[in-house]
Amino acid sequence: MNPKQTVRLLTRYVKDLSFENPGAPASFGVTDPEITVSVQIDARPHGDLHEVAVTLTAVARRESTVLWLAEIIYVGLFEISEVEESVRRRFLFVDAPTALFPWIDRIVADAARDGGLPTLNLSPPDFEALYSGGGLPSDEMHGEQA
């Protein structure tokens, strides 16, 4: 390992957060709604700083009716320097989102609870599989989606 290598989280923040509860109050008694979750990762360089944005959208439905919807864009600002390109890319699309996910899960769970819903615990996506399976465009640093 190069002693000049730097990889560290400088800060993390909510860039956008939305919770909609159009099915309330009728949705409060619904058990086992169909919940779909999608995740998108966007990484943008700013010199030695990299902004990693994880967009998570969760939608609960009963048949064709939307009961509730939560969407968050959560960002980590990482300092990365003197790191090989392949290692840097894997960090940005696997390790960084994995590190950010517990905060995303907590924020979405709090929004759902505050919206009158039972406890919501999201399973972490397999960011390694997303990265390995889909690949990334060779000429840009964003666009990973599940």
mmCIF file with all atom_site columns, C-alpha atoms in Angstrom:
data_model
loop_
_atom_site.group_PDB
_atom_site.id
_atom_site.type_symbol
_atom_site.label_atom_id
_atom_site.label_alt_id
_atom_site.label_comp_id
_atom_site.label_asym_id
_atom_site.label_entity_id
_atom_site.label_seq_id
_atom_site.pdbx_PDB_ins_code
_atom_site.Cartn_x
_atom_site.Cartn_y
_atom_site.Cartn_z
_atom_site.occupancy
_atom_site.B_iso_or_equiv
_atom_site.pdbx_formal_charge
_atom_site.auth_seq_id
_atom_site.auth_comp_id
_atom_site.auth_asym_id
_atom_site.auth_atom_id
_atom_site.pdbx_PDB_model_num
ATOM 1   C CA . MET A 1 1   ? 0.000   0.000  0.000   1.00 0.00 ? 1   MET A CA 1
ATOM 2   C CA . ASN A 1 2   ? 1.252   3.433  -0.920  1.00 0.00 ? 2   ASN A CA 1
ATOM 3   C CA . PRO A 1 3   ? 1.732   5.483  2.292   1.00 0.00 ? 3   PRO A CA 1
ATOM 4   C CA . LYS A 1 4   ? 0.380   8.542  0.443   1.00 0.00 ? 4   LYS A CA 1
ATOM 5   C CA . GLN A 1 5   ? -2.956  6.830  -0.283  1.00 0.00 ? 5   GLN A CA 1
ATOM 6   C CA . THR A 1 6   ? -5.921  8.568  1.270   1.00 0.00 ? 6   THR A CA 1
ATOM 7   C CA . VAL A 1 7   ? -9.480  7.290  1.481   1.00 0.00 ? 7   VAL A CA 1
ATOM 8   C CA . ARG A 1 8   ? -11.712 8.944  4.047   1.00 0.00 ? 8   ARG A CA 1
ATOM 9   C CA . LEU A 1 9   ? -15.241 10.135 4.556   1.00 0.00 ? 9   LEU A CA 1
ATOM 10  C CA . LEU A 1 10  ? -15.300 13.909 5.036   1.00 0.00 ? 10  LEU A CA 1
ATOM 11  C CA . THR A 1 11  ? -19.042 14.370 5.504   1.00 0.00 ? 11  THR A CA 1
ATOM 12  C CA . ARG A 1 12  ? -22.416 12.862 4.684   1.00 0.00 ? 12  ARG A CA 1
ATOM 13  C CA . TYR A 1 13  ? -25.756 14.538 4.165   1.00 0.00 ? 13  TYR A CA 1
ATOM 14  C CA . VAL A 1 14  ? -29.311 14.291 2.866   1.00 0.00 ? 14  VAL A CA 1
ATOM 15  C CA . LYS A 1 15  ? -29.479 15.974 -0.531  1.00 0.00 ? 15  LYS A CA 1
ATOM 16  C CA . ASP A 1 16  ? -33.173 15.248 -1.063  1.00 0.00 ? 16  ASP A CA 1
ATOM 17  C CA . LEU A 1 17  ? -35.837 13.453 0.962   1.00 0.00 ? 17  LEU A CA 1
ATOM 18  C CA . SER A 1 18  ? -39.476 12.816 0.182   1.00 0.00 ? 18  SER A CA 1
ATOM 19  C CA . PHE A 1 19  ? -42.107 10.756 1.982   1.00 0.00 ? 19  PHE A CA 1
ATOM 20  C CA . GLU A 1 20  ? -45.627 10.528 0.628   1.00 0.00 ? 20  GLU A CA 1
ATOM 21  C CA . ASN A 1 21  ? -48.480 8.744  2.337   1.00 0.00 ? 21  ASN A CA 1
ATOM 22  C CA . PRO A 1 22  ? -51.391 8.995  -0.136  1.00 0.00 ? 22  PRO A CA 1
ATOM 23  C CA . GLY A 1 23  ? -53.077 5.857  1.172   1.00 0.00 ? 23  GLY A CA 1
ATOM 24  C CA . ALA A 1 24  ? -53.480 7.192  4.721   1.00 0.00 ? 24  ALA A CA 1
ATOM 25  C CA . PRO A 1 25  ? -55.463 6.625  6.809   1.00 0.00 ? 25  PRO A CA 1
ATOM 26  C CA . ALA A 1 26  ? -56.834 3.567  4.964   1.00 0.00 ? 26  ALA A CA 1
ATOM 27  C CA . SER A 1 27  ? -53.318 2.157  4.515   1.00 0.00 ? 27  SER A CA 1
ATOM 28  C CA . PHE A 1 28  ? -52.656 1.925  8.255   1.00 0.00 ? 28  PHE A CA 1
ATOM 29  C CA . GLY A 1 29  ? -54.481 -1.405 8.512   1.00 0.00 ? 29  GLY A CA 1
ATOM 30  C CA . VAL A 1 30  ? -52.894 -2.957 5.416   1.00 0.00 ? 30  VAL A CA 1
ATOM 31  C CA . THR A 1 31  ? -50.662 -5.911 6.231   1.00 0.00 ? 31  THR A CA 1
ATOM 32  C CA . ASP A 1 32  ? -47.958 -7.217 3.921   1.00 0.00 ? 32  ASP A CA 1
ATOM 33  C CA . PRO A 1 33  ? -48.044 -4.606 1.181   1.00 0.00 ? 33  PRO A CA 1
ATOM 34  C CA . GLU A 1 34  ? -45.895 -5.235 -1.876  1.00 0.00 ? 34  GLU A CA 1
ATOM 35  C CA . ILE A 1 35  ? -42.778 -3.102 -1.364  1.00 0.00 ? 35  ILE A CA 1
ATOM 36  C CA . THR A 1 36  ? -40.416 -2.458 -4.258  1.00 0.00 ? 36  THR A CA 1
ATOM 37  C CA . VAL A 1 37  ? -37.034 -0.853 -3.720  1.00 0.00 ? 37  VAL A CA 1
ATOM 38  C CA . SER A 1 38  ? -34.723 0.583  -6.353  1.00 0.00 ? 38  SER A CA 1
ATOM 39  C CA . VAL A 1 39  ? -31.238 1.957  -5.873  1.00 0.00 ? 39  VAL A CA 1
ATOM 40  C CA . GLN A 1 40  ? -29.068 4.144  -8.066  1.00 0.00 ? 40  GLN A CA 1
ATOM 41  C CA . ILE A 1 41  ? -25.460 5.168  -7.402  1.00 0.00 ? 41  ILE A CA 1
ATOM 42  C CA . ASP A 1 42  ? -23.892 8.287  -8.825  1.00 0.00 ? 42  ASP A CA 1
ATOM 43  C CA . ALA A 1 43  ? -20.237 9.203  -8.246  1.00 0.00 ? 43  ALA A CA 1
ATOM 44  C CA . ARG A 1 44  ? -18.778 12.512 -9.347  1.00 0.00 ? 44  ARG A CA 1
ATOM 45  C CA . PRO A 1 45  ? -15.175 13.602 -8.948  1.00 0.00 ? 45  PRO A CA 1
ATOM 46  C CA . HIS A 1 46  ? -14.192 17.057 -7.734  1.00 0.00 ? 46  HIS A CA 1
ATOM 47  C CA . GLY A 1 47  ? -10.379 16.827 -7.786  1.00 0.00 ? 47  GLY A CA 1
ATOM 48  C CA . ASP A 1 48  ? -9.360  14.548 -4.907  1.00 0.00 ? 48  ASP A CA 1
ATOM 49  C CA . LEU A 1 49  ? -12.908 14.781 -3.545  1.00 0.00 ? 49  LEU A CA 1
ATOM 50  C CA . HIS A 1 50  ? -15.646 12.442 -4.752  1.00 0.00 ? 50  HIS A CA 1
ATOM 51  C CA . GLU A 1 51  ? -19.350 12.903 -4.198  1.00 0.00 ? 51  GLU A CA 1
ATOM 52  C CA . VAL A 1 52  ? -21.117 9.538  -3.947  1.00 0.00 ? 52  VAL A CA 1
ATOM 53  C CA . ALA A 1 53  ? -24.902 9.871  -4.115  1.00 0.00 ? 53  ALA A CA 1
ATOM 54  C CA . VAL A 1 54  ? -27.132 6.904  -3.347  1.00 0.00 ? 54  VAL A CA 1
ATOM 55  C CA . THR A 1 55  ? -30.723 7.328  -4.495  1.00 0.00 ? 55  THR A CA 1
ATOM 56  C CA . LEU A 1 56  ? -33.140 4.891  -2.904  1.00 0.00 ? 56  LEU A CA 1
ATOM 57  C CA . THR A 1 57  ? -36.811 4.725  -3.794  1.00 0.00 ? 57  THR A CA 1
ATOM 58  C CA . ALA A 1 58  ? -39.214 2.490  -1.867  1.00 0.00 ? 58  ALA A CA 1
ATOM 59  C CA . VAL A 1 59  ? -42.850 2.148  -2.908  1.00 0.00 ? 59  VAL A CA 1
ATOM 60  C CA . ALA A 1 60  ? -45.544 0.173  -1.067  1.00 0.00 ? 60  ALA A CA 1
ATOM 61  C CA . ARG A 1 61  ? -48.571 -0.960 -3.046  1.00 0.00 ? 61  ARG A CA 1
ATOM 62  C CA . ARG A 1 62  ? -51.711 -2.956 -2.490  1.00 0.00 ? 62  ARG A CA 1
ATOM 63  C CA . GLU A 1 63  ? -52.703 -4.157 -5.939  1.00 0.00 ? 63  GLU A CA 1
ATOM 64  C CA . SER A 1 64  ? -52.354 -1.020 -8.105  1.00 0.00 ? 64  SER A CA 1
ATOM 65  C CA . THR A 1 65  ? -52.844 1.478  -5.265  1.00 0.00 ? 65  THR A CA 1
ATOM 66  C CA . VAL A 1 66  ? -49.774 3.278  -3.923  1.00 0.00 ? 66  VAL A CA 1
ATOM 67  C CA . LEU A 1 67  ? -49.948 3.220  -0.129  1.00 0.00 ? 67  LEU A CA 1
ATOM 68  C CA . TRP A 1 68  ? -46.746 5.151  0.535   1.00 0.00 ? 68  TRP A CA 1
ATOM 69  C CA . LEU A 1 69  ? -43.552 6.186  -1.213  1.00 0.00 ? 69  LEU A CA 1
ATOM 70  C CA . ALA A 1 70  ? -40.166 7.191  0.187   1.00 0.00 ? 70  ALA A CA 1
ATOM 71  C CA . GLU A 1 71  ? -37.256 8.570  -1.802  1.00 0.00 ? 71  GLU A CA 1
ATOM 72  C CA . ILE A 1 72  ? -33.898 9.735  -0.538  1.00 0.00 ? 72  ILE A CA 1
ATOM 73  C CA . ILE A 1 73  ? -30.722 10.983 -2.143  1.00 0.00 ? 73  ILE A CA 1
ATOM 74  C CA . TYR A 1 74  ? -28.013 10.536 0.447   1.00 0.00 ? 74  TYR A CA 1
ATOM 75  C CA . VAL A 1 75  ? -24.498 11.754 -0.269  1.00 0.00 ? 75  VAL A CA 1
ATOM 76  C CA . GLY A 1 76  ? -21.081 11.013 1.122   1.00 0.00 ? 76  GLY A CA 1
ATOM 77  C CA . LEU A 1 77  ? -18.161 13.290 0.312   1.00 0.00 ? 77  LEU A CA 1
ATOM 78  C CA . PHE A 1 78  ? -14.970 11.249 0.222   1.00 0.00 ? 78  PHE A CA 1
ATOM 79  C CA . GLU A 1 79  ? -11.352 12.266 -0.119  1.00 0.00 ? 79  GLU A CA 1
ATOM 80  C CA . ILE A 1 80  ? -9.524  9.779  -2.340  1.00 0.00 ? 80  ILE A CA 1
ATOM 81  C CA . SER A 1 81  ? -5.976  10.312 -3.509  1.00 0.00 ? 81  SER A CA 1
ATOM 82  C CA . GLU A 1 82  ? -3.050  8.239  -4.751  1.00 0.00 ? 82  GLU A CA 1
ATOM 83  C CA . VAL A 1 83  ? -5.331  5.220  -5.326  1.00 0.00 ? 83  VAL A CA 1
ATOM 84  C CA . GLU A 1 84  ? -5.330  3.068  -8.485  1.00 0.00 ? 84  GLU A CA 1
ATOM 85  C CA . GLU A 1 85  ? -8.266  3.689  -10.829 1.00 0.00 ? 85  GLU A CA 1
ATOM 86  C CA . SER A 1 86  ? -9.719  0.162  -10.464 1.00 0.00 ? 86  SER A CA 1
ATOM 87  C CA . VAL A 1 87  ? -9.555  0.334  -6.660  1.00 0.00 ? 87  VAL A CA 1
ATOM 88  C CA . ARG A 1 88  ? -11.024 3.845  -6.654  1.00 0.00 ? 88  ARG A CA 1
ATOM 89  C CA . ARG A 1 89  ? -13.956 2.835  -8.877  1.00 0.00 ? 89  ARG A CA 1
ATOM 90  C CA . ARG A 1 90  ? -14.749 -0.213 -6.758  1.00 0.00 ? 90  ARG A CA 1
ATOM 91  C CA . PHE A 1 91  ? -14.626 1.944  -3.613  1.00 0.00 ? 91  PHE A CA 1
ATOM 92  C CA . LEU A 1 92  ? -16.988 4.532  -5.111  1.00 0.00 ? 92  LEU A CA 1
ATOM 93  C CA . PHE A 1 93  ? -19.592 1.993  -6.286  1.00 0.00 ? 93  PHE A CA 1
ATOM 94  C CA . VAL A 1 94  ? -19.304 -0.730 -3.619  1.00 0.00 ? 94  VAL A CA 1
ATOM 95  C CA . ASP A 1 95  ? -17.581 0.339  -0.415  1.00 0.00 ? 95  ASP A CA 1
ATOM 96  C CA . ALA A 1 96  ? -18.880 3.923  -0.209  1.00 0.00 ? 96  ALA A CA 1
ATOM 97  C CA . PRO A 1 97  ? -22.573 3.006  -0.759  1.00 0.00 ? 97  PRO A CA 1
ATOM 98  C CA . THR A 1 98  ? -22.196 0.117  1.695   1.00 0.00 ? 98  THR A CA 1
ATOM 99  C CA . ALA A 1 99  ? -20.836 2.546  4.303   1.00 0.00 ? 99  ALA A CA 1
ATOM 100 C CA . LEU A 1 100 ? -23.667 5.036  3.655   1.00 0.00 ? 100 LEU A CA 1
ATOM 101 C CA . PHE A 1 101 ? -26.530 2.528  3.696   1.00 0.00 ? 101 PHE A CA 1
ATOM 102 C CA . PRO A 1 102 ? -27.084 2.295  7.484   1.00 0.00 ? 102 PRO A CA 1
ATOM 103 C CA . TRP A 1 103 ? -27.825 6.040  7.584   1.00 0.00 ? 103 TRP A CA 1
ATOM 104 C CA . ILE A 1 104 ? -30.148 5.728  4.587   1.00 0.00 ? 104 ILE A CA 1
ATOM 105 C CA . ASP A 1 105 ? -32.017 2.870  6.264   1.00 0.00 ? 105 ASP A CA 1
ATOM 106 C CA . ARG A 1 106 ? -32.421 4.834  9.509   1.00 0.00 ? 106 ARG A CA 1
ATOM 107 C CA . ILE A 1 107 ? -33.664 8.000  7.800   1.00 0.00 ? 107 ILE A CA 1
ATOM 108 C CA . VAL A 1 108 ? -36.220 6.113  5.680   1.00 0.00 ? 108 VAL A CA 1
ATOM 109 C CA . ALA A 1 109 ? -37.350 4.074  8.709   1.00 0.00 ? 109 ALA A CA 1
ATOM 110 C CA . ASP A 1 110 ? -37.813 7.268  10.738  1.00 0.00 ? 110 ASP A CA 1
ATOM 111 C CA . ALA A 1 111 ? -39.832 8.885  7.929   1.00 0.00 ? 111 ALA A CA 1
ATOM 112 C CA . ALA A 1 112 ? -42.046 5.795  7.646   1.00 0.00 ? 112 ALA A CA 1
ATOM 113 C CA . ARG A 1 113 ? -42.573 5.692  11.415  1.00 0.00 ? 113 ARG A CA 1
ATOM 114 C CA . ASP A 1 114 ? -43.370 9.405  11.488  1.00 0.00 ? 114 ASP A CA 1
ATOM 115 C CA . GLY A 1 115 ? -45.847 8.736  8.672   1.00 0.00 ? 115 GLY A CA 1
ATOM 116 C CA . GLY A 1 116 ? -47.758 6.360  10.953  1.00 0.00 ? 116 GLY A CA 1
ATOM 117 C CA . LEU A 1 117 ? -46.401 3.123  9.504   1.00 0.00 ? 117 LEU A CA 1
ATOM 118 C CA . PRO A 1 118 ? -44.998 0.111  11.333  1.00 0.00 ? 118 PRO A CA 1
ATOM 119 C CA . THR A 1 119 ? -41.237 -0.321 11.634  1.00 0.00 ? 119 THR A CA 1
ATOM 120 C CA . LEU A 1 120 ? -39.558 -0.555 8.256   1.00 0.00 ? 120 LEU A CA 1
ATOM 121 C CA . ASN A 1 121 ? -36.192 -2.268 7.978   1.00 0.00 ? 121 ASN A CA 1
ATOM 122 C CA . LEU A 1 122 ? -34.622 -2.248 4.537   1.00 0.00 ? 122 LEU A CA 1
ATOM 123 C CA . SER A 1 123 ? -32.194 -4.992 3.578   1.00 0.00 ? 123 SER A CA 1
ATOM 124 C CA . PRO A 1 124 ? -28.911 -3.614 2.294   1.00 0.00 ? 124 PRO A CA 1
ATOM 125 C CA . PRO A 1 125 ? -28.507 -4.024 -1.453  1.00 0.00 ? 125 PRO A CA 1
ATOM 126 C CA . ASP A 1 126 ? -25.661 -6.219 -2.670  1.00 0.00 ? 126 ASP A CA 1
ATOM 127 C CA . PHE A 1 127 ? -23.552 -3.379 -4.030  1.00 0.00 ? 127 PHE A CA 1
ATOM 128 C CA . GLU A 1 128 ? -20.803 -5.830 -5.012  1.00 0.00 ? 128 GLU A CA 1
ATOM 129 C CA . ALA A 1 129 ? -23.222 -7.756 -7.245  1.00 0.00 ? 129 ALA A CA 1
ATOM 130 C CA . LEU A 1 130 ? -24.541 -4.528 -8.756  1.00 0.00 ? 130 LEU A CA 1
ATOM 131 C CA . TYR A 1 131 ? -21.001 -3.415 -9.567  1.00 0.00 ? 131 TYR A CA 1
ATOM 132 C CA . SER A 1 132 ? -19.822 -6.781 -10.868 1.00 0.00 ? 132 SER A CA 1
ATOM 133 C CA . GLY A 1 133 ? -22.984 -7.644 -12.772 1.00 0.00 ? 133 GLY A CA 1
ATOM 134 C CA . GLY A 1 134 ? -23.774 -4.437 -14.593 1.00 0.00 ? 134 GLY A CA 1
ATOM 135 C CA . GLY A 1 135 ? -20.388 -2.864 -15.066 1.00 0.00 ? 135 GLY A CA 1
ATOM 136 C CA . LEU A 1 136 ? -19.949 0.838  -15.562 1.00 0.00 ? 136 LEU A CA 1
ATOM 137 C CA . PRO A 1 137 ? -19.482 2.955  -18.628 1.00 0.00 ? 137 PRO A CA 1
ATOM 138 C CA . SER A 1 138 ? -15.762 3.283  -19.219 1.00 0.00 ? 138 SER A CA 1
ATOM 139 C CA . ASP A 1 139 ? -15.895 7.008  -19.961 1.00 0.00 ? 139 ASP A CA 1
ATOM 140 C CA . GLU A 1 140 ? -18.041 8.280  -17.111 1.00 0.00 ? 140 GLU A CA 1
ATOM 141 C CA . MET A 1 141 ? -18.330 7.777  -13.401 1.00 0.00 ? 141 MET A CA 1
ATOM 142 C CA . HIS A 1 142 ? -22.060 7.514  -12.810 1.00 0.00 ? 142 HIS A CA 1
ATOM 143 C CA . GLY A 1 143 ? -25.076 5.432  -13.625 1.00 0.00 ? 143 GLY A CA 1
ATOM 144 C CA . GLU A 1 144 ? -25.132 2.242  -11.522 1.00 0.00 ? 144 GLU A CA 1
ATOM 145 C CA . GLN A 1 145 ? -28.744 1.217  -10.952 1.00 0.00 ? 145 GLN A CA 1
ATOM 146 C CA . ALA A 1 146 ? -30.682 -1.697 -9.459  1.00 0.00 ? 146 ALA A CA 1
#
